[in-house]
XYZ file of C-alpha atoms in Angstrom:
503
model
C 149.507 147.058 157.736
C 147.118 149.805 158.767
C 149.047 152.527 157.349
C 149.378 150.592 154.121
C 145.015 149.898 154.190
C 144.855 153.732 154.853
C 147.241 154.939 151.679
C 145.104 152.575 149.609
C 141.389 154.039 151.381
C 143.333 157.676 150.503
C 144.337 156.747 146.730
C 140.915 154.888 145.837
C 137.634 153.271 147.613
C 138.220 149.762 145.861
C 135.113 147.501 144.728
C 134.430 143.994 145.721
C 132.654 142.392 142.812
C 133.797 141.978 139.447
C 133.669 144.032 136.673
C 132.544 147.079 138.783
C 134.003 150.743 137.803
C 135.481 152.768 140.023
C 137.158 156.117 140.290
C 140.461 157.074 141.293
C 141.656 160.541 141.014
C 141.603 160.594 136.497
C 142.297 156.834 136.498
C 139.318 153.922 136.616
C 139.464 151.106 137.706
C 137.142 147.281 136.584
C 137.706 144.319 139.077
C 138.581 141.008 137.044
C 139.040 137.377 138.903
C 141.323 134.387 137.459
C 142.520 131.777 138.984
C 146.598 130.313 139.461
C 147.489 129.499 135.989
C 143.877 130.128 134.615
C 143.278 132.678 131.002
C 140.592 135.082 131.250
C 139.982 138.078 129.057
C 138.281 141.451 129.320
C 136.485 142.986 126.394
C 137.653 146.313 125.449
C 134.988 148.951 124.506
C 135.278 150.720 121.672
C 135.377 153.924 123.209
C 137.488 152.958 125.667
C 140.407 153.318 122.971
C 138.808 156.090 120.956
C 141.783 158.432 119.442
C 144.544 155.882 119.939
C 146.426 153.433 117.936
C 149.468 150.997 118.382
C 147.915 150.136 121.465
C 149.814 147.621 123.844
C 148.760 145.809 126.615
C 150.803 145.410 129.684
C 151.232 144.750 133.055
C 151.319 147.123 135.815
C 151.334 148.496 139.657
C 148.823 149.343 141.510
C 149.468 152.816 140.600
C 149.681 151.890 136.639
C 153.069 151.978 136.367
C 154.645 149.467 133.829
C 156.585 146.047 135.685
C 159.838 144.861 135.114
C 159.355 140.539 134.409
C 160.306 139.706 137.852
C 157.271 141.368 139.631
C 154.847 140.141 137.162
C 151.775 137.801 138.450
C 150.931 137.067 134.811
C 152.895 134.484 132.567
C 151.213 136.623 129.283
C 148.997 139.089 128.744
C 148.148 140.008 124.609
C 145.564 142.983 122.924
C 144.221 141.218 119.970
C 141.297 142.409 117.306
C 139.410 140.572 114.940
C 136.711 141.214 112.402
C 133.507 139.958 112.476
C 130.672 140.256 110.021
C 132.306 143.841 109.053
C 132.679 144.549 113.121
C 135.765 145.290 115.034
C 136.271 143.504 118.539
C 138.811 144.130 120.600
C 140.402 142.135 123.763
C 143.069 141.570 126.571
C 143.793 138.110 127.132
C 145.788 137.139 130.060
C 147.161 134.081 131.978
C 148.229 134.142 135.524
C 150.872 132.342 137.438
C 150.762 129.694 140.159
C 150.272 132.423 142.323
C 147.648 134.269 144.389
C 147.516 138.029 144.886
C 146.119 141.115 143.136
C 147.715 142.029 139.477
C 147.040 145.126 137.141
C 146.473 145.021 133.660
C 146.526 148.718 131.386
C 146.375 150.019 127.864
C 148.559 152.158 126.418
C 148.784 153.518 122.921
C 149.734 156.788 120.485
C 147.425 159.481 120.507
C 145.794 160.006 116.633
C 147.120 163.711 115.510
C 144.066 165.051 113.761
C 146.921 167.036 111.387
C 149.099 164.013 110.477
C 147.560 160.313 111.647
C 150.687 158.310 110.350
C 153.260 160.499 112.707
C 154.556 157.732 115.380
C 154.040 159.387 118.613
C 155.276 158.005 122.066
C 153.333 155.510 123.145
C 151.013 156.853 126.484
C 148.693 154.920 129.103
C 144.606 154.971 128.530
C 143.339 156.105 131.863
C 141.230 152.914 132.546
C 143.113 150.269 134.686
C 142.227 146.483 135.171
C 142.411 145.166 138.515
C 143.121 141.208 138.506
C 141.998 139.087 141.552
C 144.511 136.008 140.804
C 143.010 133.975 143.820
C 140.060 131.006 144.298
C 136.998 132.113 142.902
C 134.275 132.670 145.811
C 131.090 130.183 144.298
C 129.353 132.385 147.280
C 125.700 133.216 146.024
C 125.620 130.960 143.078
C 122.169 130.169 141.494
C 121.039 126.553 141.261
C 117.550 125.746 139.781
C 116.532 122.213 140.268
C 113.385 120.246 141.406
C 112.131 117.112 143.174
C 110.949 115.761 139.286
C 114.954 115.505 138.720
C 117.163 112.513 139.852
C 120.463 113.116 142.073
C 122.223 112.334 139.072
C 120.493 115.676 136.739
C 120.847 117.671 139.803
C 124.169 117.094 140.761
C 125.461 118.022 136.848
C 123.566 121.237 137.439
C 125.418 122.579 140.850
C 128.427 121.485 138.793
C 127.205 123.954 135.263
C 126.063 126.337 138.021
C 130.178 126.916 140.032
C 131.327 126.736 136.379
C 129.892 129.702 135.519
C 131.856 131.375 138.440
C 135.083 129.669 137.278
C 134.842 130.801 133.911
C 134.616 127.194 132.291
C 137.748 126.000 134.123
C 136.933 121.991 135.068
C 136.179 121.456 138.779
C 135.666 118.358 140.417
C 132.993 116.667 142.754
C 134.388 115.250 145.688
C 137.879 116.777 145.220
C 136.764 120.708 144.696
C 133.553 120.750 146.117
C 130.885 118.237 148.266
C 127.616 118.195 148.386
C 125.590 117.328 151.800
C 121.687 116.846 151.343
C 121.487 114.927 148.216
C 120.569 111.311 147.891
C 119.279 109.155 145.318
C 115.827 109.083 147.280
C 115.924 113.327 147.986
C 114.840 113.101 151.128
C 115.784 116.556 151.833
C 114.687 119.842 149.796
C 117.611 121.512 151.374
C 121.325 121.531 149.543
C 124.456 122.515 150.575
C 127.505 122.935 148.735
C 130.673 123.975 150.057
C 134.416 124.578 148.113
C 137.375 122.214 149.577
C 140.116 123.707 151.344
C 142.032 121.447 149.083
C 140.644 122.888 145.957
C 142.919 125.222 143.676
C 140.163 126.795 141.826
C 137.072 127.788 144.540
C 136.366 128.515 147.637
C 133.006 129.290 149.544
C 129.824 127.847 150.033
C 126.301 127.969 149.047
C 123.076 126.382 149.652
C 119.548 126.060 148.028
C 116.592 124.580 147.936
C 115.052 121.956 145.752
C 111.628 123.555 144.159
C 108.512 121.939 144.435
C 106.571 120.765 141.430
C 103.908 121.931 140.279
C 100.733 120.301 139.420
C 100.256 122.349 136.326
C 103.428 120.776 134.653
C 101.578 117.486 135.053
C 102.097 115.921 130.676
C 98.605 114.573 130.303
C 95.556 116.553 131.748
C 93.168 114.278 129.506
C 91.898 111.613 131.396
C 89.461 109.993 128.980
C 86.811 107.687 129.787
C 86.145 106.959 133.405
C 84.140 104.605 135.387
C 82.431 107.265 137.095
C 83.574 110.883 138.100
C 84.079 110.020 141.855
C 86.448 111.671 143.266
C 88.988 109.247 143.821
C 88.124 107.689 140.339
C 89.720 110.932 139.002
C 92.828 111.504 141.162
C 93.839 108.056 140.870
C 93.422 108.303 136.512
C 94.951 111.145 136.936
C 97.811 109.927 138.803
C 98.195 106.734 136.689
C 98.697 108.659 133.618
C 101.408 111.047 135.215
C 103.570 108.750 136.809
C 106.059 112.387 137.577
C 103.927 112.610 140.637
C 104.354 108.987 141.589
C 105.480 109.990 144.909
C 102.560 112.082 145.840
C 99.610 109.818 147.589
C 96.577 110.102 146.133
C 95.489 111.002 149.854
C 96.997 114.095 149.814
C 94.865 115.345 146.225
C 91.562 116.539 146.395
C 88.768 117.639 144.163
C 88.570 121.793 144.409
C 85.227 122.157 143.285
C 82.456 119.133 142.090
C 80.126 121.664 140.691
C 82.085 121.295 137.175
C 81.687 117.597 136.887
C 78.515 117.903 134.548
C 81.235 119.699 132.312
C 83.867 116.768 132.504
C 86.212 119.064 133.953
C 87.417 119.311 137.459
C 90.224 121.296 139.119
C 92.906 118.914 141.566
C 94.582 120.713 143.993
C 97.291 119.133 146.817
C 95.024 119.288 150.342
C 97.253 121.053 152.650
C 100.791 121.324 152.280
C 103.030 118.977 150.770
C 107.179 119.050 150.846
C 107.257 118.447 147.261
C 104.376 119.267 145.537
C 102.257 122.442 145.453
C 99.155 124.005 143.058
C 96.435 123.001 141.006
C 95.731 121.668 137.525
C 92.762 121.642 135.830
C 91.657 118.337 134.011
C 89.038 116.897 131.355
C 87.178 113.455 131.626
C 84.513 111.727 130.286
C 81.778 109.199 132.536
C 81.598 105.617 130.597
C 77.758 104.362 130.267
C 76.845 102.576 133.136
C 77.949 98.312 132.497
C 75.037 96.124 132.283
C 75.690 93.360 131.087
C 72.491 91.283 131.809
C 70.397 94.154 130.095
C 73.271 93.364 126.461
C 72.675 89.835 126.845
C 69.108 90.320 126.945
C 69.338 92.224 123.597
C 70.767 90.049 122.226
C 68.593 87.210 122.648
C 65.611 89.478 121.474
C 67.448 89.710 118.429
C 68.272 86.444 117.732
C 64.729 86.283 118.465
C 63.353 88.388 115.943
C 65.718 86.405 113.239
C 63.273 83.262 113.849
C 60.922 83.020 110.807
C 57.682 81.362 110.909
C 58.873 78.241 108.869
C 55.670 76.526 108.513
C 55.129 76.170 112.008
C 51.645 76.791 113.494
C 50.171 80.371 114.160
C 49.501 79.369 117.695
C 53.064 78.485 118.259
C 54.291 81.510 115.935
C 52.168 83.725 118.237
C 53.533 82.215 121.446
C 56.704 83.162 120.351
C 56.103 86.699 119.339
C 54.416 87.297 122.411
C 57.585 86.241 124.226
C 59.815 88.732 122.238
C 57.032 91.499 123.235
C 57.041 90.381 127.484
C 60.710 90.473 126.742
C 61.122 93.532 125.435
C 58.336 95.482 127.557
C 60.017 97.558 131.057
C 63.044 95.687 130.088
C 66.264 96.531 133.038
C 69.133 95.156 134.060
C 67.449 94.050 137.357
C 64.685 92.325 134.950
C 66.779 91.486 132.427
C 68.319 87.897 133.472
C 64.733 86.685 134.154
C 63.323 87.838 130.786
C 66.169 86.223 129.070
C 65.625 83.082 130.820
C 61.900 83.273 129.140
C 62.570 84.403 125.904
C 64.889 81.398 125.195
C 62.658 78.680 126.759
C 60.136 79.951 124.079
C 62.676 79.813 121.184
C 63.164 76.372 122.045
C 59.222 75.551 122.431
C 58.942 77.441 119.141
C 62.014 75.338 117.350
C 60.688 71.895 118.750
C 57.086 72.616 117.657
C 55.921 69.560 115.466
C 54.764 69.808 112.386
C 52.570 66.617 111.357
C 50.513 67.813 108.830
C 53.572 70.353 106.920
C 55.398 66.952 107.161
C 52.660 65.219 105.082
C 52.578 67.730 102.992
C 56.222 67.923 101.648
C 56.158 64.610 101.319
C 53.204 65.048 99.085
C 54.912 67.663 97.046
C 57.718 65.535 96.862
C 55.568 63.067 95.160
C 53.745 65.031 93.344
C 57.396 66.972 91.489
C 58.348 63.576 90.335
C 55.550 62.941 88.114
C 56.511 63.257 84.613
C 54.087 64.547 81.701
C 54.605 61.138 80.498
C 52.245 62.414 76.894
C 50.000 63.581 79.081
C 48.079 66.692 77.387
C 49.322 70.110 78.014
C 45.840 71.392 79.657
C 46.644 68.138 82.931
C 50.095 68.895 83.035
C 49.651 72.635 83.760
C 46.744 71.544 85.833
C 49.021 69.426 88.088
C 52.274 72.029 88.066
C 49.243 75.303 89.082
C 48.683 72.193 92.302
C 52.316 72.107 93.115
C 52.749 75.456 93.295
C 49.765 76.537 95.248
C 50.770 73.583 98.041
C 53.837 75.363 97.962
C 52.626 78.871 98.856
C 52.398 80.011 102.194
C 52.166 76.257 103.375
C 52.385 75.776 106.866
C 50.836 73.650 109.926
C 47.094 75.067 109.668
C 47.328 74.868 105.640
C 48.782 71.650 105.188
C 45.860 69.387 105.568
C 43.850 71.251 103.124
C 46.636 71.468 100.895
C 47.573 68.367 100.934
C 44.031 67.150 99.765
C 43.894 69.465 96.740
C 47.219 68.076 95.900
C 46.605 64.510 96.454
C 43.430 65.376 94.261
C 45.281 66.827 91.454
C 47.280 64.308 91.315
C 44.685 61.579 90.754
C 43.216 63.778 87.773
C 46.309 64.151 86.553
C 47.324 60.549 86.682
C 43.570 59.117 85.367
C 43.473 61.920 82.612
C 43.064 59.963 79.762
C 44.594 59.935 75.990
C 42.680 58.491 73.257
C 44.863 60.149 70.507
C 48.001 58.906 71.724
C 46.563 55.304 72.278
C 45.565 55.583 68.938
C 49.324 56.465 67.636
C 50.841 54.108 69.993
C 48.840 51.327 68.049
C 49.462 52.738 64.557
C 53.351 53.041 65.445
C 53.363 49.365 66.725
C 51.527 48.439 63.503
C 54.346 50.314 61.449
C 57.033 48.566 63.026
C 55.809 45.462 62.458
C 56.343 46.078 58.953
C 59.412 44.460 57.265
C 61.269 45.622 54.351
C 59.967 42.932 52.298
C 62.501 43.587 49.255
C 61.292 47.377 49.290
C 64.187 49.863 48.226
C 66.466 51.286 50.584
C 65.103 54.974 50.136
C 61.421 53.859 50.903
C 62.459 51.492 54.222
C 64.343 54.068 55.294
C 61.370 56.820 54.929
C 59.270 54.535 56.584
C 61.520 54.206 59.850
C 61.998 58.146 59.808
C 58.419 58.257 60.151
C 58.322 56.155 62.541
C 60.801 58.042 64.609
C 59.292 61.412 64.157
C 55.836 60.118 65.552
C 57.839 58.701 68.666
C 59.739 61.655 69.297
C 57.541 64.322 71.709
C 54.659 62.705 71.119
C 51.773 63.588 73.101
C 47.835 63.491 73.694
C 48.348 66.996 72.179
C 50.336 66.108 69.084
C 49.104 62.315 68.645
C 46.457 63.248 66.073
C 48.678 64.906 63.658
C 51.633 62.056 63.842
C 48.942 59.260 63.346
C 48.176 60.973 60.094
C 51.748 61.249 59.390
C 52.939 57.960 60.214
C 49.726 56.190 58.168
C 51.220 58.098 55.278
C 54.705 56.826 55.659
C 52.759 53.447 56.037
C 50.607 53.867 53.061
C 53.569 54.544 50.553
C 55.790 51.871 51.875
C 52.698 48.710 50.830
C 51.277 50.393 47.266
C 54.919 51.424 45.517
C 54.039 51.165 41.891
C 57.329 49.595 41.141
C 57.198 47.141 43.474
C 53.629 46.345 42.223
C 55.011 46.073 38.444
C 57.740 43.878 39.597
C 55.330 41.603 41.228
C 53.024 40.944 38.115
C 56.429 39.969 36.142
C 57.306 37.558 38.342
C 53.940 35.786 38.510
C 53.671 36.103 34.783
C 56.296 34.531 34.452
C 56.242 31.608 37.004
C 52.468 30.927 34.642
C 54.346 30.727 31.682
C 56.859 28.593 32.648
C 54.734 26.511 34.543
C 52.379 25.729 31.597
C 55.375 25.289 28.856
């Protein structure tokens, strides 16, 4: 065995990671790893095959000499190009046995004659060789990132991603090609381990990491909004609430780096000390919500129901007791003062609602009265008289007006109601005098004149209009006693009654 380790150490000094190039007299050599019945390929360079076509790929010795089938390790092994976008790729696929050991995969092909490039020349090996670890793949020194903000479940499907990278994208198995020690649902620990089963046809190895802390800059909302006040736990604990990804970091262990930002609304949160899990700082915004005081609103708003209160008629003493409430109310108002002053102000609202009013009482009854007097024919000159009355009771009446008012009223009233009308007594007797009158045997066309009249004086009649339909109706009257036809007829008939009487 040691004289076979020191032919190899004379021929070559072989490489132990992958894809590393090595020399070996003219020959190099790359390092490849596949596992038992696994397909890998190696991509061939372009100038790796510069000047040669027809090229093969094949199996060899360690020394690059061709195999017979029997002392193959590889069930197929193919050169293939293809064509992409206008490029030429190139590539030796190959697919090991159920067995472990070392295999060796060359190129050979004809070299190009510069003179004659379709001559077929004997086909000749490229110098590089491939040297094909068929064996479990070592998942020693793999790279797993994963964090305490990520459930077992997330972490576990990223040690699995992170050995299938070694493997090449063959499947492997929890449990049956690798276990895990370390990880819970609750990660209790920051330290994993994973380690390849002997069992396992595809890996072998260990590794180990550790979960990273979070930071608090990754925190998702560094806009706390409005606060109650920008105490120091007031902040941590928004700030907490609204990034439940720290939900297992007390608020205890968070501290305020510097308060001389608060005026700002922003203040930097730091971990105090050292935490297992959680490291950094993160800088945050806030706002300070007005102070609460809710005696001081309710206050306010009494004042301003206040204010709504209108004088209604009621007294100026009582009007001034209440505006002199609103001012006490208003003046060095607080919310220390404020429940007091409220208790004030609406005691005088109520004085101020309850106040009676006697004598405005009197006088809308008055004015009542007084609106349901009709003109009744009285003349124009008393009716305006009495309506100038109303209206002046009406304006700006209240408690301290309404006795005076209510005398001027009451007097108006008693003018109005004496005023007298000597024209339209006089009509009222000449229309009673014209409907005494009978037809008599008068013609249609003259009775019914004479009750047209008649109507016309009735209708709108007034002191103011009395004289004219007197003279109007007489006239009516007049024509309906001297018609000249009913005189002619009436001097017939006695005639004739003589006549007869004395024949």
């Amino acid at each position: 065995m040691k004289k076979l380790l020191l032919l190899l150490n004379s021929i070559c000094v072989v490489a132990s990671t992958a894809a590393t190039v090595f020399a070996c007299n003219n020959v190099k050599r790359i390092d490849i790893e596949v596992v038992p019945n696994g397909t890998n390929f190696i991509d061939v360079e372009p100038e790796m095959i510069k000047g040669y076509s027809n090229i093969q790929a094949v199996e060899v010795d360690f020394l690059g000499a061709e195999l017979s089938s029997p002392h193959k390790i590889f069930s197929s092994v193919e050169y293939t190009t293809s064509n992409i976008k206008g490029s030429k790729f190139s590539k030796i696929t190959f697919t090991a046995k159920n067995e472990i050991g070392f295999g060796y995969l060359r190129l050979k092909g004809s070299q190009e004659s510069t003179t004659s490039p379709t001559s077929q020349k004997e086909l000749v090996f490229l110098k590089k060789i491939f040297n094909v670890n068929v064996g479990k793949l070592d998942i020693k020194n793999t790279k797993v990132i994963a964090d305490f903000n990520q459930n077992q479940e997330t972490i576990e499907s990223a040690i699995k991603n992170a050995i299938k990278t070694k493997t090449d994208g063959i499947d492997i198995i929890q449990d049956k090609d690798y276990v895990i020690t370390g990880l819970d649902r609750t990660l209790s620990s920051s330290k994993i381990k994973v380690a390849a089963k002997k069992l396992s046809k595809v890996i072998k190895g260990e590794f180990a990491f550790e979960l990273m802390k979070i930071n608090l800059t990754t925190a998702t909302d560094k806009v706390l909004g409005e606060l109650p006040s920008d105490n120091d736990d007031q902040i941590i604990e928004a700030f907490l609430n609204q990034n439940p990804e720290f939900k297992g970091l007390p608020k205890t262990q968070l501290q305020i780096k510097s308060a001389l930002t608060k005026t700002s609304g922003t203040v930097t949160i730091q971990i105090k000390g050292t935490h297992d899990r959680y490291h950094g700082e993160v800088v945050v915004t806030y706002t300070v919500a007005p102070p609460k005081t809710p005696n001081l609103d309710a206050l306010n708003q009494k004042i301003a129901e206040a204010r709504l209160i209108a004088q209604a008629g009621k007294s100026l003493v009582d009007w001034t007791a209440l505006q002199n409430a609103i001012s006490t109310a208003e003046t060095d108002k607080s919310e220390d003062t404020a429940v007091v002053k409220t208790t004030d102000l609406q005691s005088a609202m109520t004085v101020f609602n309850n106040a009676a009013t006697p004598n405005l009482n009197t006088l809308n009854t008055k004015l009542e009265q007084a609106k349901n007097i009709a003109q009744a024919g009285k003349s124009l000159v008393d009716w305006t008289a009495l309506q100038n009355a109303i209206s002046t009771a009406e304006t700006d009446k209240s408690e301290d007006t309404a006795v005076v008012k209510t005398t001027d009223l009451q007097s108006a009233m008693t003018v109005f109601n004496n005023a007298a009308t000597p024209n339209l007594n006089t009509l009222n007797t000449k229309l009673e005098q014209a409907k005494a009158i009978g037809q008599a045997g008068k013609s249609l066309v003259d009775w019914t004149a004479l009750q047209n009249a008649i109507s016309t004086a009735e209708t709108d009649k007034s002191e103011d209009t009395a004289v004219v339909k007197t003279t109007d109706l007489q006239s009516a009257m007049n024509q309906q006693c001297c018609n000249p036809k009913l005189k002619r007829i009436r001097y017939q008939a006695w005639t004739s009654q003589k006549y007869c009487s004395s024949w």
